[in-house]
Each structure stands twice: as C-alpha cells, then as structure tokens.
C-alpha cells in the first residue's frame, strides 16, 4: 500500500518567517495532493501536483513535486497566523484514485 | 444547503452498542470515503465507494460496515462499538470524472465510546 511520511511532525514559527514541510512517498506518486485542516474541522484542498518537476503556487503557498515523483515540499512565505493548522499530503494509490491515502500531517503554529 | 454533511457531529455511546454515522452529499459525486483521524495515526481510510452499491475496504475496515444504496448517502455503522473506535470520523466525496483529485470533506463526527 502507499505510505506517506511527513516532516517535521510539528513546527512553531514566528509570524513573517518562511517555512517548508516535506512529504515523502514509498512509491511513485500518480498524484500528490496538499490539504490543510484547521483544528477541529474538515480538510480543505490546497493544490494537486501530477507531473515530475511541477510547481504550483497559491497566494503565499508553493508546492513542488520532484522529478522522480516521490517527494513533495510545501513552502509558505512570510507566514501569518491564518496559516496555522495541520497540513497533510495525500496521494492516489493508483490511477483510479480509489485508494486515497494521507500522510500523518504536520502541525503548524504561527506566533504573532 | 449544498455540500457534504455529517451527522451527528458529536456522539457518546457505550461499548457494545450499535452506532451509525451518516454522510450526505448534494453534488452527486461518484466517489465517497470514510476516514478516521487519531493522534499519532493521521487519517486512515476505513471504506470507500466508487458508486451506488459498490463499496470496498480501506486500511482499517474491521468493526465497520458501510452501505451505498443511493449515490448521495454513505452511512458508516459500528455494529458493536469498542473503545478503540473512539475517534473523529470524516466523510469525503470526489467527482473522479473530472480527475481533479480533490476530495471534499465533511466537518467530522466525534465519537466517544465509554
């Protein structure tokens, strides 16, 4: 089965600082998805990466997928308290997207 | 309102009782999923469904039963609840026809088994 690891497990940063969260897969990724979860709420889709070397940005969040399609990073520039939450990477286990699995999550706190 | 809704949001039950968590989506998405979220384990897939009357096991299906008689509903039943099933349960749906990969999540159902 697909296994996803994330690092770090948790992160505390000062407002305005940049940060990076990593996601590593045990298998080649057909699609890599980043989600954010606010405490006590459901997950919100951030972005999806499918091609090796692909990079996408949304506001101050940039995600990249490496050429081998086994590693992804999520970078937040000039962090704000609104960025706080749990970030999870997710992946299709196969092309049909039925066996959708998630990494354990990275808990981000942003201090004002 | 359109979207994906779960009920109940909070439930306390006793060991051995049957509990059903409801999930309803208004988008006619073909795929629906049930996850449980626990500290130290992240989100784990319990069951998923590709269409009405088609369901399949995920990573942790033991102790759970699902059905999908209608596209919009995907109830999750704990036939005889155990303390280890205390968790937050999330339902999600996806329209794989668009191949966007985006899962839409409900707000979660927090279940406590005493």
Short mmCIF file of C-alpha atoms in Angstrom, two decimals:
data_model
loop_
_atom_site.label_atom_id
_atom_site.label_comp_id
_atom_site.label_asym_id
_atom_site.label_seq_id
_atom_site.Cartn_x
_atom_site.Cartn_y
_atom_site.Cartn_z
CA UNK A 1 0.00 0.00 0.00
CA UNK A 2 1.03 3.60 -0.47
CA UNK A 3 2.88 5.06 2.50
CA UNK A 4 3.44 8.73 3.02
CA UNK A 5 5.76 10.31 5.55
CA UNK A 6 5.84 13.96 6.53
CA UNK A 7 8.42 16.11 8.24
CA UNK A 8 8.57 17.84 10.52
CA UNK A 9 5.85 16.43 12.73
CA UNK A 10 5.21 19.89 14.16
CA UNK A 11 6.53 23.36 13.59
CA UNK A 12 6.36 26.61 15.51
CA UNK A 13 7.42 29.75 13.67
CA UNK A 14 7.32 33.47 14.27
CA UNK A 15 4.95 35.44 12.08
CA UNK A 16 6.70 36.59 8.93
CA UNK A 17 9.09 33.67 8.76
CA UNK A 18 9.32 31.23 5.87
CA UNK A 19 8.87 27.51 6.38
CA UNK A 20 8.92 24.23 4.48
CA UNK A 21 7.02 20.99 5.04
CA UNK A 22 8.09 17.80 3.30
CA UNK A 23 6.19 14.74 2.14
CA UNK A 24 7.92 11.55 1.03
CA UNK A 25 6.31 8.58 -0.66
CA UNK A 26 7.42 4.96 -0.61
CA UNK A 27 6.15 4.58 -4.17
CA UNK A 28 5.96 6.69 -7.30
CA UNK A 29 3.19 9.19 -6.98
CA UNK A 30 0.49 9.32 -9.61
CA UNK A 31 -0.90 12.42 -7.98
CA UNK A 32 0.13 14.32 -4.85
CA UNK A 33 -2.35 16.49 -3.01
CA UNK A 34 -1.89 19.02 -0.25
CA UNK A 35 -4.65 19.71 2.25
CA UNK A 36 -4.96 21.99 5.24
CA UNK A 37 -7.00 21.21 8.32
CA UNK A 38 -7.94 23.80 10.87
CA UNK A 39 -8.21 22.40 14.36
CA UNK A 40 -11.48 20.53 14.84
CA UNK A 41 -12.59 20.98 11.24
CA UNK A 42 -12.56 19.09 7.97
CA UNK A 43 -9.81 19.24 5.37
CA UNK A 44 -9.53 21.95 2.75
CA UNK A 45 -7.90 21.19 -0.59
CA UNK A 46 -4.88 23.38 -1.38
CA UNK A 47 -3.39 22.04 -4.59
CA UNK A 48 -2.57 18.98 -6.64
CA UNK A 49 0.66 18.03 -8.40
CA UNK A 50 0.91 15.35 -11.04
CA UNK A 51 3.98 15.89 -13.20
CA UNK A 52 7.60 15.43 -12.17
CA UNK A 53 9.16 18.81 -11.51
CA UNK A 54 5.78 20.51 -11.30
CA UNK A 55 5.41 23.57 -9.10
CA UNK A 56 2.21 25.38 -8.14
CA UNK A 57 1.56 28.45 -6.07
CA UNK A 58 -1.49 29.84 -4.37
CA UNK A 59 -1.09 33.12 -2.56
CA UNK A 60 1.92 32.60 -0.30
CA UNK A 61 1.98 28.82 -0.52
CA UNK A 62 4.12 26.99 -3.08
CA UNK A 63 4.21 23.25 -3.60
CA UNK A 64 6.70 21.27 -5.65
CA UNK A 65 6.92 17.68 -6.80
CA UNK A 66 10.38 16.29 -7.51
CA UNK A 67 11.35 14.76 -10.84
CA UNK A 68 11.17 11.22 -9.51
CA UNK A 69 7.67 11.91 -8.19
CA UNK A 70 8.39 10.54 -4.75
CA UNK A 71 8.90 13.71 -2.79
CA UNK A 72 6.96 16.94 -2.43
CA UNK A 73 7.55 20.10 -0.46
CA UNK A 74 5.16 22.79 0.68
CA UNK A 75 6.71 26.20 1.24
CA UNK A 76 5.00 29.10 2.99
CA UNK A 77 6.47 32.55 2.54
CA UNK A 78 6.06 35.23 5.20
CA UNK A 79 3.83 33.09 7.42
CA UNK A 80 0.76 34.55 9.08
CA UNK A 81 -1.38 33.34 12.00
CA UNK A 82 -4.02 32.34 9.42
CA UNK A 83 -1.60 29.71 8.11
CA UNK A 84 -1.77 27.80 11.38
CA UNK A 85 -3.26 24.33 11.21
CA UNK A 86 -2.40 20.82 10.17
CA UNK A 87 -1.01 20.27 6.70
CA UNK A 88 -1.49 16.85 5.15
CA UNK A 89 -0.23 15.41 1.95
CA UNK A 90 -2.36 12.82 0.20
CA UNK A 91 -1.86 10.51 -2.74
CA UNK A 92 -3.71 8.25 -5.10
CA UNK A 93 -2.62 4.67 -4.65
CA UNK A 94 -3.40 4.04 -8.30
CA UNK A 95 -4.66 5.82 -11.36
CA UNK A 96 -8.31 5.43 -10.39
CA UNK A 97 -7.90 7.36 -7.20
CA UNK A 98 -9.85 4.86 -5.18
CA UNK A 99 -7.30 4.15 -2.52
CA UNK A 100 -6.64 7.71 -1.45
CA UNK A 101 -4.24 7.83 1.50
CA UNK A 102 -2.80 10.61 3.65
CA UNK A 103 0.42 11.35 5.44
CA UNK A 104 0.35 11.80 9.24
CA UNK A 105 0.26 15.58 8.99
CA UNK A 106 2.43 18.49 10.10
CA UNK A 107 1.06 20.71 12.82
CA UNK A 108 1.96 24.34 12.20
CA UNK A 109 1.72 27.10 14.78
CA UNK A 110 2.45 30.70 13.86
CA UNK A 111 3.22 33.05 16.74
CA UNK A 112 2.13 36.68 16.31
CA UNK B 1 -27.54 23.85 1.61
CA UNK B 2 -25.32 22.19 -0.95
CA UNK B 3 -22.26 20.33 0.19
CA UNK B 4 -21.34 17.36 2.31
CA UNK B 5 -22.82 16.98 5.74
CA UNK B 6 -22.21 14.55 8.56
CA UNK B 7 -24.43 13.66 11.47
CA UNK B 8 -24.27 13.51 14.33
CA UNK B 9 -21.37 15.88 14.94
CA UNK B 10 -20.87 14.51 18.43
CA UNK B 11 -21.84 11.13 19.83
CA UNK B 12 -21.18 9.37 23.12
CA UNK B 13 -22.05 5.71 23.33
CA UNK B 14 -21.23 2.63 25.35
CA UNK B 15 -19.21 -0.42 24.47
CA UNK B 16 -21.24 -2.99 22.56
CA UNK B 17 -23.84 -0.60 21.19
CA UNK B 18 -24.51 -0.10 17.51
CA UNK B 19 -23.79 3.35 16.15
CA UNK B 20 -24.44 4.76 12.68
CA UNK B 21 -22.74 7.86 11.36
CA UNK B 22 -24.49 9.49 8.45
CA UNK B 23 -22.94 11.20 5.44
CA UNK B 24 -24.88 13.05 2.79
CA UNK B 25 -23.58 14.92 -0.26
CA UNK B 26 -25.54 17.03 -2.72
CA UNK B 27 -23.10 17.07 -5.65
CA UNK B 28 -23.87 13.58 -6.99
CA UNK B 29 -20.18 12.72 -6.67
CA UNK B 30 -19.49 9.15 -7.61
CA UNK B 31 -16.80 8.51 -5.00
CA UNK B 32 -17.29 8.65 -1.25
CA UNK B 33 -14.90 7.83 1.55
CA UNK B 34 -14.85 7.30 5.29
CA UNK B 35 -11.74 8.13 7.30
CA UNK B 36 -10.91 8.10 10.97
CA UNK B 37 -8.43 10.51 12.46
CA UNK B 38 -6.45 9.65 15.56
CA UNK B 39 -3.48 11.27 17.21
CA UNK B 40 -0.33 9.57 16.02
CA UNK B 41 -2.04 7.86 13.10
CA UNK B 42 -3.29 10.70 10.97
CA UNK B 43 -6.17 9.99 8.61
CA UNK B 44 -6.81 6.34 7.88
CA UNK B 45 -9.20 5.10 5.23
CA UNK B 46 -11.93 2.81 6.54
CA UNK B 47 -14.10 2.20 3.48
CA UNK B 48 -14.71 3.84 0.15
CA UNK B 49 -17.33 3.61 -2.54
CA UNK B 50 -16.92 4.18 -6.26
CA UNK B 51 -20.66 4.33 -6.97
CA UNK B 52 -24.01 3.24 -5.57
CA UNK B 53 -23.91 -0.41 -4.50
CA UNK B 54 -20.11 -0.55 -4.91
CA UNK B 55 -18.03 -0.44 -1.75
CA UNK B 56 -14.55 -1.60 -0.86
CA UNK B 57 -12.35 -1.88 2.18
CA UNK B 58 -9.68 0.61 3.04
CA UNK B 59 -6.82 0.34 5.51
CA UNK B 60 -8.81 -0.23 8.73
CA UNK B 61 -12.23 -1.78 7.93
CA UNK B 62 -12.58 -4.21 10.84
CA UNK B 63 -15.57 -3.48 13.06
CA UNK B 64 -17.25 -1.23 10.50
CA UNK B 65 -19.99 -1.75 7.93
CA UNK B 66 -20.99 0.57 5.09
CA UNK B 67 -23.72 0.69 2.51
CA UNK B 68 -24.42 2.86 -0.52
CA UNK B 69 -27.96 2.31 -1.74
CA UNK B 70 -28.17 5.88 -3.02
CA UNK B 71 -25.42 7.97 -4.58
CA UNK B 72 -25.82 10.80 -2.10
CA UNK B 73 -25.67 8.78 1.12
CA UNK B 74 -22.86 6.74 2.61
CA UNK B 75 -23.62 5.67 6.20
CA UNK B 76 -20.97 4.09 8.41
CA UNK B 77 -22.11 1.61 11.06
CA UNK B 78 -20.21 0.35 14.05
CA UNK B 79 -22.08 -2.87 14.78
CA UNK B 80 -20.69 -3.32 18.29
CA UNK B 81 -18.72 -0.27 19.34
CA UNK B 82 -15.40 -0.70 21.14
CA UNK B 83 -13.27 1.85 22.99
CA UNK B 84 -10.65 1.66 20.28
CA UNK B 85 -13.22 3.12 17.91
CA UNK B 86 -13.23 6.40 19.83
CA UNK B 87 -12.12 8.80 17.14
CA UNK B 88 -13.05 11.63 14.83
CA UNK B 89 -14.66 10.32 11.66
CA UNK B 90 -14.57 12.21 8.38
CA UNK B 91 -16.62 11.56 5.32
CA UNK B 92 -15.42 12.81 1.92
CA UNK B 93 -16.62 12.77 -1.66
CA UNK B 94 -14.98 13.21 -5.04
CA UNK B 95 -16.06 13.55 -8.63
CA UNK B 96 -13.42 11.41 -10.31
CA UNK B 97 -14.91 12.11 -13.71
CA UNK B 98 -13.21 15.49 -13.57
CA UNK B 99 -9.98 13.88 -12.43
CA UNK B 100 -9.10 16.85 -10.27
CA UNK B 101 -8.31 14.63 -7.35
CA UNK B 102 -9.95 16.99 -4.93
CA UNK B 103 -11.73 15.39 -2.00
CA UNK B 104 -14.46 17.40 -0.32
CA UNK B 105 -14.67 16.74 3.38
CA UNK B 106 -17.45 16.94 5.89
CA UNK B 107 -16.85 18.64 9.22
CA UNK B 108 -16.34 15.39 11.07
CA UNK B 109 -18.18 13.31 13.65
CA UNK B 110 -16.54 12.99 17.04
CA UNK B 111 -17.37 9.62 18.57
CA UNK B 112 -16.60 8.62 22.14
CA UNK B 113 -17.09 5.02 23.23
CA UNK B 114 -17.20 4.55 27.00
#
